[in-house]
Every structure is written in C-alpha cells, then in structure tokens.
Amino acid sequence: MDSSIKIMSDEELQGINSALEGGDLCAAIEKLSESLKDLENVPLNIAITGESGTGKSTFVNAIRGMSDEEIGSAKTGVVETTKLPTPYIHLQYPNVTVWDLPGIGTPNFAADGYLKSVDFSRYDFFIILSSERFKKNDIDLAKAIHAMDKKFYFVRSKVDSDLHASMIRRKKTFNEENILNEIRNNCIQSLKDGGITECKVFLLSFLELNKFDFDEMRNTLEKDLPEQKRNIFLLSLPNISLPVLEKKRQALRKEIWKWAIISSALATVPIPGLSIYCDVDILVNAMISYQKSFGLDQNSIEKLADKFGKCVSELRSVIKSPIVLQEINRELIITLLTRRTTGGLMIVEYVRIIPLLGGLVAGGVSFGIIYQMLSGFLKEIAEDAVRILMKALESPH
Ligand SMILES: Nc1nc2c(ncn2[C@@H]2O[C@H](COP(=O)(O)OP(=O)(O)OP(=O)(O)O)[C@@H](O)[C@H]2O)c(=O)[nH]1
Ligand SMILES: [Mg+2]
C-alpha cells in the first residue's frame, strides 16, 4: 500500500475493526462514547503524605498547576493541624483529586492505624514526601501501603534548597549533579537501612516542578497506572515540560478515530457545500477538550506567564496557528471541515480497506474528513503549546 496514505496507525485500525466487529453500530457508538467519557468520569485519587513541613500542600498545588495564593489552593507554610485527609479537586478534570493527608510523624505513629484513618482504599497511589533522609515513619508507612496492595513512591522534596545551600557554602567545588547524586544515594541508603531494598527516589523541587526528576517520576507513574487512568493522569498534568505536552498529544491522538466514528455515525446535519455529514456538537466537545488539556485558554496562559515571570503578550506572540485562541463553535468547525476536504478524501481510500466501516458509518467520506480535521487541529494546538512553553522557559536576556 502507498505509504503516503498511511495516516492511521495499525493500533487505530485494530481499534476501529474491533469496535465495529459485531456489526451493531448503535452498540459500537455507545461503547466508544463511554470510553471517551471515561476520561472525564473515571476517578483518579492521588494521596500525598509525609512528615509535617515536607511540602505536601505545596506539592498538591504544584501538581494541580496552581500557585499557593490562588483561591482553592492548599494552605502552605503554616503548621496545619487538620487530622483529616483534605481533597483538592483538579480544576480542569474534576474526576482527579489530589489528597493532602495529615502529616505523619508523632513518636508513637502507627502506620496501620494511619492508613485506616485516611481510608487508604480510595487512593490509586501514595506519594511519600521527605525533605531529608527517609525516616522510620516513612518506611513503616511504605511497608503498610505495600501490605495493603497499594503502590507508593518516595519523593525527596526541596532539592532546590540543598543546591542553593551548597552553592553558597561550597562555591569552588559546587557541582549540581554530584550533589543530586549524593542526596539520591543518601535517601536510597536510608530506605535500605529500613529494609526497603528495591525502590526509586525522585528528587524534586515543588517551586520548580518541571526540573530534576519530574519527567522520570511521570514516566514511572504512567507505566504503573492502568491504561484508562494513565490517560487521565497525563491529561491532568500541568503543562510544564515538553515531554508532558508530547504525552498529551499522543494520548489525545489515539482517541481521534473514536470521535470521528461517533460524529460521522450520528450525523444528522449535512455540511453546507460539502458532501459530508457530521454531528458538529460532538466535534465541539472534542476540540474544547484539546484546548483545555493544553492550557491554551486565556486563564491558563496568564498562569503560565506568571509562573515563569513572562508577560502574557510575550507568550501569545509565538502562537502561529490562527485557530488556537479562537472560541470553538460550530462555525469554526464547519470552516475547518471545509478546509480539510481534499486531505480527507485521501484517507478515505485507506479507511476503505477496513471491512464494515464504509458500510456502517454514514459515508466513509465523512469519517475521513472529520479524522483529518481533528488530527490537523490537534497538531496545530500541540505545536503552539510547545512554542508557548519554550518561550516561557526561555531564560531572560
Ligand atoms: N525551597 C523549597 N521550599 C519548599 C518546597 N516545598 C515546600 N516548600 C516550603 O516548605 C514550607 C512547608 O511547606 P508545606 O507545603 O506547607 O508543607 P506541608 O508538608 O504541607 O506541612 P504541614 O501541612 O504542616 O504538614 C513552605 O514554606 C513551603 O513554601 C520546595 O520544594 N522547595
Ligand atoms: Mg500542609
């Protein structure tokens, strides 16, 4: 087959085939809609624990892409006396909740009792923070979490402070990598001493979450999560690193065929001037979800500018695509569909090889054009998100 028309991956083709296999279009559509809704419905609960003052509340804010001063952020820097787990719901993905758990660390701390009191079963995984070596309480807690068949990850927080202190105290011999290795080895040793032999420790600064081991931690969590939750986790991450943006693009790309099948199968409206039918409202939803995930609304750009000390206009100036900041509505979609007509026909040739599709979906032509339009939109939006982030990360001249 001509590789120039190999636009869809084999995985996508398999997905389409198995979705439409039984020949029952209604059932297939229902299943695909459910799977798309899962991204907004399936709960993901992340527990943040550790001793008092290790940065739990700061991490809760950072991982939700919030500053410590925003309305709805967790209170930081003060000794919190709450004995209850506090849920912080993700602003864009309300199915994602980050739980600020009560500090561990009273001398007679009992890990079992603690886990029961925080209702351990509701969390998908635990992150145990320490701003020093890991201590007995951290280790006891990790073992108890493991015994309850849940996952935990160790994070060493505040490494920016260690680096800063070393820079002042050891000016001549300062070497960032050596210091980070020292911290890492020291933490791993403290865990080994406590009987935890096989374990990674992620070094982070919650003041600059994009640095140090953030991408490695993201990778690990992503691998450990089941597929459905993995995508939810990825999409909910703050847009602070290029790998995060790339992962989001990949996650969203895999879902395009589902939107395209649903939209073309439920088509009631002929698109004026085109020989295709599609359900435009479904496409509005899909495209709004892309914009939301890449943080390309005004509010998110303002937050990004604030975080990296840039002006909003500076960040906006690198946007190339005329559609990125537009309001997504039916008119925009019809314009985009019109633009994609030629490319769409090309993919139809390819799609026709899939048994069933041509016969089931009201016009393989519609499917092809919608698929192309969504792919093009996602590409443009993802590329602009990268440009904006690169601008934000640029060091001041
Ligand atoms: N330099 C630096 N400071 C941090 C970091 N994380 C947190 N802090 C600071 O450490 C202090 C305590 O942070 P919190 O997030 O309130 O700690 P906590 O674990 O929630 O504390 P409790 O709620 O009292 O248990 C605050 O002043 C934070 O600004 C970090 O990664 N680097
Ligand atoms: Mg706190």
Short mmCIF file of C-alpha atoms and ligand atoms in Angstrom, two decimals:
data_model
loop_
_atom_site.label_atom_id
_atom_site.label_comp_id
_atom_site.label_asym_id
_atom_site.label_seq_id
_atom_site.Cartn_x
_atom_site.Cartn_y
_atom_site.Cartn_z
CA MET A 1 0.00 0.00 0.00
CA ASP A 2 1.14 3.53 -0.72
CA SER A 3 2.78 4.77 2.48
CA SER A 4 1.73 8.35 1.73
CA ILE A 5 -1.82 7.48 2.69
CA LYS A 6 -0.89 5.52 5.78
CA ILE A 7 -2.21 8.14 8.11
CA MET A 8 -3.65 5.95 10.84
CA SER A 9 -1.57 3.65 12.99
CA ASP A 10 -2.15 -0.10 12.98
CA GLU A 11 -3.33 0.19 16.56
CA GLU A 12 -6.04 2.63 15.50
CA LEU A 13 -7.14 0.40 12.65
CA GLN A 14 -7.39 -2.52 15.01
CA GLY A 15 -9.44 -0.39 17.38
CA ILE A 16 -11.85 0.53 14.60
CA ASN A 17 -12.15 -3.04 13.46
CA SER A 18 -12.88 -4.43 16.87
CA ALA A 19 -15.32 -1.62 17.71
CA LEU A 20 -17.36 -2.33 14.61
CA GLU A 21 -16.86 -6.08 14.52
CA GLY A 22 -20.26 -7.22 15.68
CA GLY A 23 -21.95 -5.12 13.02
CA ASP A 24 -24.14 -3.42 15.62
CA LEU A 25 -23.45 0.25 15.03
CA CYS A 26 -25.57 1.50 17.95
CA ALA A 27 -23.74 -0.72 20.41
CA ALA A 28 -20.39 0.31 18.95
CA ILE A 29 -21.22 4.01 19.24
CA GLU A 30 -22.35 3.56 22.80
CA LYS A 31 -19.15 1.81 23.73
CA LEU A 32 -16.98 4.42 22.06
CA SER A 33 -18.89 7.26 23.75
CA GLU A 34 -18.46 5.56 27.11
CA SER A 35 -14.76 5.19 26.55
CA LEU A 36 -14.42 8.90 25.70
CA LYS A 37 -16.50 9.90 28.71
CA ASP A 38 -14.25 7.82 30.95
CA LEU A 39 -11.59 10.50 30.62
CA GLU A 40 -13.89 12.84 32.49
CA ASN A 41 -15.61 10.30 34.71
CA VAL A 42 -13.27 7.64 35.98
CA PRO A 43 -11.84 8.81 39.30
CA LEU A 44 -8.14 9.16 39.95
CA ASN A 45 -7.22 9.72 43.60
CA ILE A 46 -3.66 10.63 44.48
CA ALA A 47 -2.58 10.66 48.14
CA ILE A 48 0.23 12.93 49.30
CA THR A 49 1.72 12.09 52.66
CA GLY A 50 4.88 12.62 54.70
CA GLU A 51 6.02 14.40 57.82
CA SER A 52 4.90 17.89 58.67
CA GLY A 53 6.62 20.63 56.70
CA THR A 54 7.96 18.37 53.93
CA GLY A 55 5.97 20.26 51.29
CA LYS A 56 2.79 18.20 50.96
CA SER A 57 0.47 21.13 50.46
CA THR A 58 2.93 22.86 48.13
CA PHE A 59 3.08 19.70 46.02
CA VAL A 60 -0.71 19.43 45.96
CA ASN A 61 -0.83 22.91 44.46
CA ALA A 62 2.04 22.41 42.03
CA ILE A 63 0.73 19.18 40.58
CA ARG A 64 -2.64 20.83 40.00
CA GLY A 65 -0.87 23.69 38.21
CA MET A 66 -1.78 26.21 40.91
CA SER A 67 0.15 28.79 42.87
CA ASP A 68 -0.04 28.81 46.68
CA GLU A 69 -2.05 32.03 46.60
CA GLU A 70 -4.84 31.05 44.27
CA ILE A 71 -8.36 30.60 45.51
CA GLY A 72 -8.89 26.91 46.11
CA SER A 73 -5.21 26.13 46.66
CA ALA A 74 -3.98 24.19 49.68
CA LYS A 75 -2.65 26.33 52.54
CA THR A 76 1.12 26.14 52.78
CA GLY A 77 3.86 27.31 55.08
CA VAL A 78 1.74 27.14 58.21
CA VAL A 79 1.54 24.28 60.61
CA GLU A 80 -1.69 22.66 59.73
CA THR A 81 -3.45 20.86 62.47
CA THR A 82 -6.00 19.07 60.37
CA LYS A 83 -6.26 15.41 61.18
CA LEU A 84 -8.40 14.68 58.17
CA PRO A 85 -7.42 13.99 54.59
CA THR A 86 -8.30 17.08 52.56
CA PRO A 87 -9.41 16.55 48.96
CA TYR A 88 -8.33 19.05 46.30
CA ILE A 89 -10.26 18.60 43.13
CA HIS A 90 -8.46 19.29 39.88
CA LEU A 91 -9.75 22.48 38.30
CA GLN A 92 -10.00 21.16 34.75
CA TYR A 93 -10.51 17.46 35.49
CA PRO A 94 -12.94 17.15 38.39
CA ASN A 95 -12.50 13.37 38.39
CA VAL A 96 -8.91 13.87 39.52
CA THR A 97 -8.47 14.52 43.23
CA VAL A 98 -5.20 15.16 45.00
CA TRP A 99 -5.48 14.41 48.72
CA ASP A 100 -3.44 16.34 51.24
CA LEU A 101 -3.12 13.80 54.02
CA PRO A 102 -2.43 14.67 57.65
CA GLY A 103 1.28 14.78 58.49
CA ILE A 104 2.81 11.58 59.81
CA GLY A 105 5.48 11.60 62.43
CA THR A 106 4.31 11.66 66.01
CA PRO A 107 6.71 9.49 68.03
CA ASN A 108 4.13 6.75 68.51
CA PHE A 109 2.96 6.83 64.92
CA ALA A 110 1.24 3.63 63.84
CA ALA A 111 1.24 3.17 60.07
CA ASP A 112 -1.67 0.69 60.04
CA GLY A 113 -3.89 2.93 62.11
CA TYR A 114 -2.94 5.94 59.98
CA LEU A 115 -3.86 4.19 56.75
CA LYS A 116 -7.20 3.11 58.14
CA SER A 117 -7.92 6.59 59.41
CA VAL A 118 -7.25 8.11 55.99
CA ASP A 119 -9.36 5.46 54.28
CA PHE A 120 -6.48 4.04 52.26
CA SER A 121 -8.63 2.05 49.84
CA ARG A 122 -9.80 5.13 47.94
CA TYR A 123 -6.35 6.11 46.64
CA ASP A 124 -4.82 4.91 43.40
CA PHE A 125 -1.33 5.50 44.77
CA PHE A 126 0.56 7.27 47.55
CA ILE A 127 3.42 9.72 47.30
CA ILE A 128 5.56 9.80 50.44
CA LEU A 129 7.49 13.04 50.81
CA SER A 130 10.55 13.78 52.83
CA SER A 131 12.76 16.84 52.78
CA GLU A 132 15.61 14.88 54.38
CA ARG A 133 16.58 11.21 54.65
CA PHE A 134 13.58 8.91 54.87
CA LYS A 135 12.83 8.02 58.45
CA LYS A 136 11.28 5.11 60.28
CA ASN A 137 7.76 6.50 59.97
CA ASP A 138 8.08 6.90 56.19
CA ILE A 139 9.41 3.37 55.88
CA ASP A 140 6.76 1.84 58.15
CA LEU A 141 4.12 3.62 56.14
CA ALA A 142 5.51 2.38 52.82
CA LYS A 143 5.52 -1.18 54.11
CA ALA A 144 1.96 -0.89 55.36
CA ILE A 145 0.84 0.57 52.00
CA HIS A 146 2.54 -2.32 50.22
CA ALA A 147 0.89 -4.84 52.56
CA MET A 148 -2.46 -3.35 51.57
CA ASP A 149 -1.62 -3.97 47.94
CA LYS A 150 -1.31 -0.33 47.01
CA LYS A 151 1.52 1.50 45.28
CA PHE A 152 3.75 4.12 46.84
CA TYR A 153 6.52 6.39 45.57
CA PHE A 154 9.21 8.20 47.51
CA VAL A 155 9.85 11.84 46.70
CA ARG A 156 12.68 13.84 48.20
CA SER A 157 11.44 17.42 48.22
CA LYS A 158 13.16 20.81 48.40
CA VAL A 159 16.30 19.82 46.47
CA ASP A 160 16.49 23.43 45.26
CA SER A 161 17.28 24.43 48.86
CA ASP A 162 20.07 21.86 49.12
CA LEU A 163 21.58 23.07 45.87
CA HIS A 164 21.30 26.67 46.94
CA ALA A 165 22.96 25.98 50.29
CA SER A 166 25.79 24.07 48.63
CA MET A 167 26.31 26.83 46.15
CA ILE A 168 26.83 29.27 48.98
CA ARG A 169 28.87 27.00 51.22
CA ARG A 170 30.93 25.12 48.63
CA LYS A 171 31.43 27.67 45.89
CA LYS A 172 34.64 26.23 44.47
CA THR A 173 33.67 22.60 44.31
CA PHE A 174 29.97 23.09 43.55
CA ASN A 175 28.67 20.54 41.07
CA GLU A 176 24.93 20.15 40.76
CA GLU A 177 24.98 16.59 39.52
CA ASN A 178 27.24 15.42 42.32
CA ILE A 179 25.03 16.98 44.93
CA LEU A 180 21.89 15.45 43.47
CA ASN A 181 23.59 12.06 43.41
CA GLU A 182 24.66 12.48 46.99
CA ILE A 183 21.09 13.25 48.02
CA ARG A 184 19.73 10.34 45.99
CA ASN A 185 22.22 7.84 47.39
CA ASN A 186 21.65 9.08 50.87
CA CYS A 187 17.90 8.60 50.56
CA ILE A 188 18.23 5.16 48.99
CA GLN A 189 20.59 4.15 51.78
CA SER A 190 18.13 5.30 54.42
CA LEU A 191 15.45 3.15 52.79
CA LYS A 192 17.80 0.15 52.57
CA ASP A 193 18.64 0.56 56.23
CA GLY A 194 14.93 0.34 56.90
CA GLY A 195 14.55 -2.84 54.85
CA ILE A 196 13.28 -1.37 51.55
CA THR A 197 15.80 -2.55 49.01
CA GLU A 198 14.31 -2.04 45.57
CA CYS A 199 12.98 1.45 45.29
CA LYS A 200 13.43 4.64 43.34
CA VAL A 201 13.53 8.06 44.96
CA PHE A 202 12.50 11.05 42.87
CA LEU A 203 14.25 14.31 43.63
CA LEU A 204 12.02 17.31 43.16
CA SER A 205 11.55 20.95 43.89
CA PHE A 206 7.94 21.99 44.18
CA LEU A 207 8.96 25.54 43.45
CA GLU A 208 10.21 24.39 40.03
CA LEU A 209 8.28 21.20 39.45
CA ASN A 210 9.40 20.90 35.83
CA LYS A 211 13.02 20.29 36.89
CA PHE A 212 15.06 17.44 38.35
CA ASP A 213 13.27 14.04 38.38
CA PHE A 214 9.81 15.24 37.39
CA ASP A 215 9.75 13.59 33.97
CA GLU A 216 11.18 10.39 35.32
CA MET A 217 8.54 10.29 38.02
CA ARG A 218 5.84 10.98 35.45
CA ASN A 219 7.15 8.13 33.32
CA THR A 220 7.13 5.71 36.22
CA LEU A 221 3.65 6.61 37.40
CA GLU A 222 2.40 6.43 33.86
CA LYS A 223 3.77 2.92 33.37
CA ASP A 224 2.33 1.70 36.64
CA LEU A 225 -1.19 3.01 36.09
CA PRO A 226 -3.78 1.00 34.15
CA GLU A 227 -4.37 2.45 30.67
CA GLN A 228 -7.58 4.29 31.39
CA LYS A 229 -6.17 6.04 34.47
CA ARG A 230 -2.86 6.65 32.70
CA ASN A 231 -4.52 8.90 30.15
CA ILE A 232 -6.47 10.74 32.82
CA PHE A 233 -3.27 11.28 34.81
CA LEU A 234 -1.38 12.55 31.77
CA LEU A 235 -4.08 14.94 30.65
CA SER A 236 -4.41 16.40 34.12
CA LEU A 237 -0.72 17.26 34.48
CA PRO A 238 0.34 20.90 34.42
CA ASN A 239 1.87 21.92 31.07
CA ILE A 240 5.33 22.48 32.45
CA SER A 241 7.59 20.29 30.36
CA LEU A 242 7.93 19.37 26.70
CA PRO A 243 7.61 15.62 27.38
CA VAL A 244 4.30 16.29 29.17
CA LEU A 245 2.98 18.11 26.11
CA GLU A 246 4.14 15.31 23.83
CA LYS A 247 2.50 12.67 26.01
CA LYS A 248 -0.75 14.60 25.99
CA ARG A 249 -0.63 14.87 22.21
CA GLN A 250 -0.12 11.13 21.90
CA ALA A 251 -2.91 10.35 24.35
CA LEU A 252 -5.37 12.59 22.52
CA ARG A 253 -4.30 11.39 19.11
CA LYS A 254 -5.21 7.83 19.99
CA GLU A 255 -8.79 8.88 20.60
CA ILE A 256 -9.39 10.77 17.35
CA TRP A 257 -10.86 7.84 15.46
CA LYS A 258 -13.45 7.39 18.19
CA TRP A 259 -14.65 10.99 17.89
CA ALA A 260 -14.64 10.67 14.10
CA ILE A 261 -16.72 7.48 14.09
CA ILE A 262 -19.24 8.86 16.55
CA SER A 263 -19.52 12.18 14.78
CA SER A 264 -19.98 10.64 11.35
CA ALA A 265 -22.28 7.87 12.55
CA LEU A 266 -24.59 10.19 14.44
CA ALA A 267 -24.54 12.68 11.61
CA THR A 268 -27.80 14.38 11.06
CA VAL A 269 -26.62 17.62 9.57
CA PRO A 270 -25.21 17.86 6.08
CA ILE A 271 -22.33 20.29 5.99
CA PRO A 272 -23.25 23.00 3.52
CA GLY A 273 -21.21 22.92 0.38
CA LEU A 274 -19.63 19.58 1.26
CA SER A 275 -20.70 16.07 0.55
CA ILE A 276 -20.33 15.05 4.17
CA TYR A 277 -22.49 14.65 7.22
CA CYS A 278 -21.38 15.01 10.78
CA ASP A 279 -22.51 15.75 14.28
CA VAL A 280 -20.84 19.09 14.84
CA ASP A 281 -21.58 19.33 18.59
CA ILE A 282 -19.52 16.22 19.24
CA LEU A 283 -16.59 17.81 17.49
CA VAL A 284 -17.04 21.00 19.53
CA ASN A 285 -16.64 18.85 22.66
CA ALA A 286 -13.57 17.08 21.32
CA MET A 287 -11.82 20.27 20.35
CA ILE A 288 -12.66 22.08 23.58
CA SER A 289 -11.13 19.15 25.44
CA TYR A 290 -7.88 19.56 23.46
CA GLN A 291 -7.72 23.24 24.19
CA LYS A 292 -8.36 22.61 27.87
CA SER A 293 -5.75 19.93 28.16
CA PHE A 294 -3.01 22.04 26.56
CA GLY A 295 -3.90 25.05 28.70
CA LEU A 296 -4.48 27.35 25.76
CA ASP A 297 -7.28 29.39 27.26
CA GLN A 298 -6.56 32.92 28.44
CA ASN A 299 -6.59 31.99 32.12
CA SER A 300 -4.05 29.18 31.71
CA ILE A 301 -1.73 31.35 29.62
CA GLU A 302 -1.89 34.03 32.32
CA LYS A 303 -0.93 31.47 34.95
CA LEU A 304 1.94 30.16 32.88
CA ALA A 305 3.22 33.69 32.29
CA ASP A 306 3.01 34.40 36.00
CA LYS A 307 4.80 31.18 36.93
CA PHE A 308 7.75 31.79 34.64
CA GLY A 309 7.87 35.57 35.07
CA LYS A 310 6.88 36.41 31.48
CA CYS A 311 4.21 38.71 30.04
CA VAL A 312 1.11 37.22 28.54
CA SER A 313 1.68 39.15 25.31
CA GLU A 314 5.17 37.68 25.03
CA LEU A 315 3.79 34.15 25.25
CA ARG A 316 0.92 34.88 22.90
CA SER A 317 3.28 36.36 20.35
CA VAL A 318 4.72 32.93 19.49
CA ILE A 319 1.37 31.41 18.60
CA LYS A 320 1.36 30.56 14.90
CA SER A 321 -1.98 28.93 14.36
CA PRO A 322 -4.86 31.33 13.82
CA ILE A 323 -7.29 28.85 15.36
CA VAL A 324 -5.59 28.18 18.68
CA LEU A 325 -7.08 31.04 20.63
CA GLN A 326 -10.42 31.13 18.86
CA GLU A 327 -13.66 30.25 20.52
CA ILE A 328 -14.54 26.76 19.45
CA ASN A 329 -18.01 26.72 18.00
CA ARG A 330 -19.97 25.22 15.14
CA GLU A 331 -18.93 27.91 12.67
CA LEU A 332 -15.23 27.33 13.29
CA ILE A 333 -15.66 23.61 12.84
CA ILE A 334 -17.51 23.96 9.57
CA THR A 335 -14.77 26.26 8.32
CA LEU A 336 -12.13 23.74 9.31
CA LEU A 337 -14.00 20.85 7.74
CA THR A 338 -14.25 22.76 4.51
CA ARG A 339 -10.53 23.38 4.61
CA ARG A 340 -9.78 19.69 5.07
CA THR A 341 -11.88 18.32 2.22
CA THR A 342 -9.03 17.47 -0.09
CA GLY A 343 -6.90 15.75 2.52
CA GLY A 344 -9.91 13.90 3.82
CA LEU A 345 -10.58 12.16 0.58
CA MET A 346 -7.11 10.74 0.62
CA ILE A 347 -7.55 8.99 3.89
CA VAL A 348 -10.87 7.57 2.82
CA GLU A 349 -9.01 5.43 0.35
CA TYR A 350 -7.11 3.95 3.21
CA VAL A 351 -10.06 3.61 5.50
CA ARG A 352 -11.95 1.67 2.86
CA ILE A 353 -9.72 -1.28 3.50
CA ILE A 354 -11.39 -1.73 6.82
CA PRO A 355 -14.27 -4.09 6.37
CA LEU A 356 -17.51 -2.64 7.72
CA LEU A 357 -16.53 0.98 8.08
CA GLY A 358 -17.63 2.11 4.64
CA GLY A 359 -20.97 0.39 5.05
CA LEU A 360 -21.64 1.33 8.64
CA VAL A 361 -20.69 4.91 9.03
CA ALA A 362 -22.85 7.27 7.06
CA GLY A 363 -20.27 7.85 4.42
CA GLY A 364 -16.65 6.85 4.90
CA VAL A 365 -16.00 10.22 3.30
CA SER A 366 -17.35 11.99 6.38
CA PHE A 367 -15.24 9.85 8.66
CA GLY A 368 -12.11 10.59 6.66
CA ILE A 369 -12.64 14.33 6.60
CA ILE A 370 -13.50 14.55 10.28
CA TYR A 371 -10.49 12.43 11.18
CA GLN A 372 -8.22 14.67 9.16
CA MET A 373 -9.71 17.83 10.59
CA LEU A 374 -9.28 16.68 14.20
CA SER A 375 -5.73 15.47 13.54
CA GLY A 376 -4.84 18.80 11.96
CA PHE A 377 -6.38 20.77 14.82
CA LEU A 378 -4.60 18.67 17.43
CA LYS A 379 -1.30 19.07 15.63
CA GLU A 380 -1.63 22.84 15.42
CA ILE A 381 -2.70 23.22 19.00
CA ALA A 382 0.05 20.90 20.30
CA GLU A 383 2.73 22.70 18.30
CA ASP A 384 1.62 26.06 19.62
CA ALA A 385 1.55 24.71 23.17
CA VAL A 386 5.20 23.70 22.66
CA ARG A 387 6.12 27.15 21.32
CA ILE A 388 4.43 28.86 24.25
CA LEU A 389 6.17 26.64 26.80
CA MET A 390 9.55 27.11 25.16
CA LYS A 391 9.04 30.84 25.32
CA ALA A 392 8.03 30.58 28.97
CA LEU A 393 11.12 28.51 29.77
CA GLU A 394 13.47 30.86 27.92
CA SER A 395 15.91 32.45 30.31
CA PRO A 396 15.67 36.24 30.48
CA HIS A 397 18.12 38.04 28.20
N1 LIG B 1 12.68 25.59 48.77
C1 LIG B 1 11.59 24.84 48.80
N2 LIG B 1 10.64 25.08 49.71
C2 LIG B 1 9.54 24.29 49.72
C3 LIG B 1 9.36 23.24 48.79
N3 LIG B 1 8.19 22.65 49.09
C4 LIG B 1 7.66 23.31 50.11
N4 LIG B 1 8.46 24.31 50.50
C5 LIG B 1 8.26 25.23 51.61
O1 LIG B 1 8.22 24.47 52.82
C6 LIG B 1 7.27 25.01 53.72
C7 LIG B 1 6.29 23.93 54.15
O2 LIG B 1 5.55 23.54 53.01
P1 LIG B 1 4.08 22.95 53.12
O3 LIG B 1 3.66 22.60 51.75
O4 LIG B 1 3.20 23.86 53.89
O5 LIG B 1 4.38 21.62 53.95
P2 LIG B 1 3.36 20.52 54.49
O6 LIG B 1 4.01 19.21 54.35
O7 LIG B 1 2.05 20.71 53.84
O8 LIG B 1 3.28 20.90 56.01
P3 LIG B 1 2.11 20.53 57.06
O9 LIG B 1 0.82 20.82 56.41
O10 LIG B 1 2.41 21.39 58.23
O11 LIG B 1 2.28 19.08 57.39
C8 LIG B 1 6.62 26.17 52.98
O12 LIG B 1 7.22 27.35 53.40
C9 LIG B 1 6.91 25.91 51.53
O13 LIG B 1 6.99 27.09 50.76
C10 LIG B 1 10.39 23.01 47.84
O14 LIG B 1 10.35 22.08 47.00
N5 LIG B 1 11.47 23.85 47.89
MG MG B 2 0.18 21.16 54.61
#
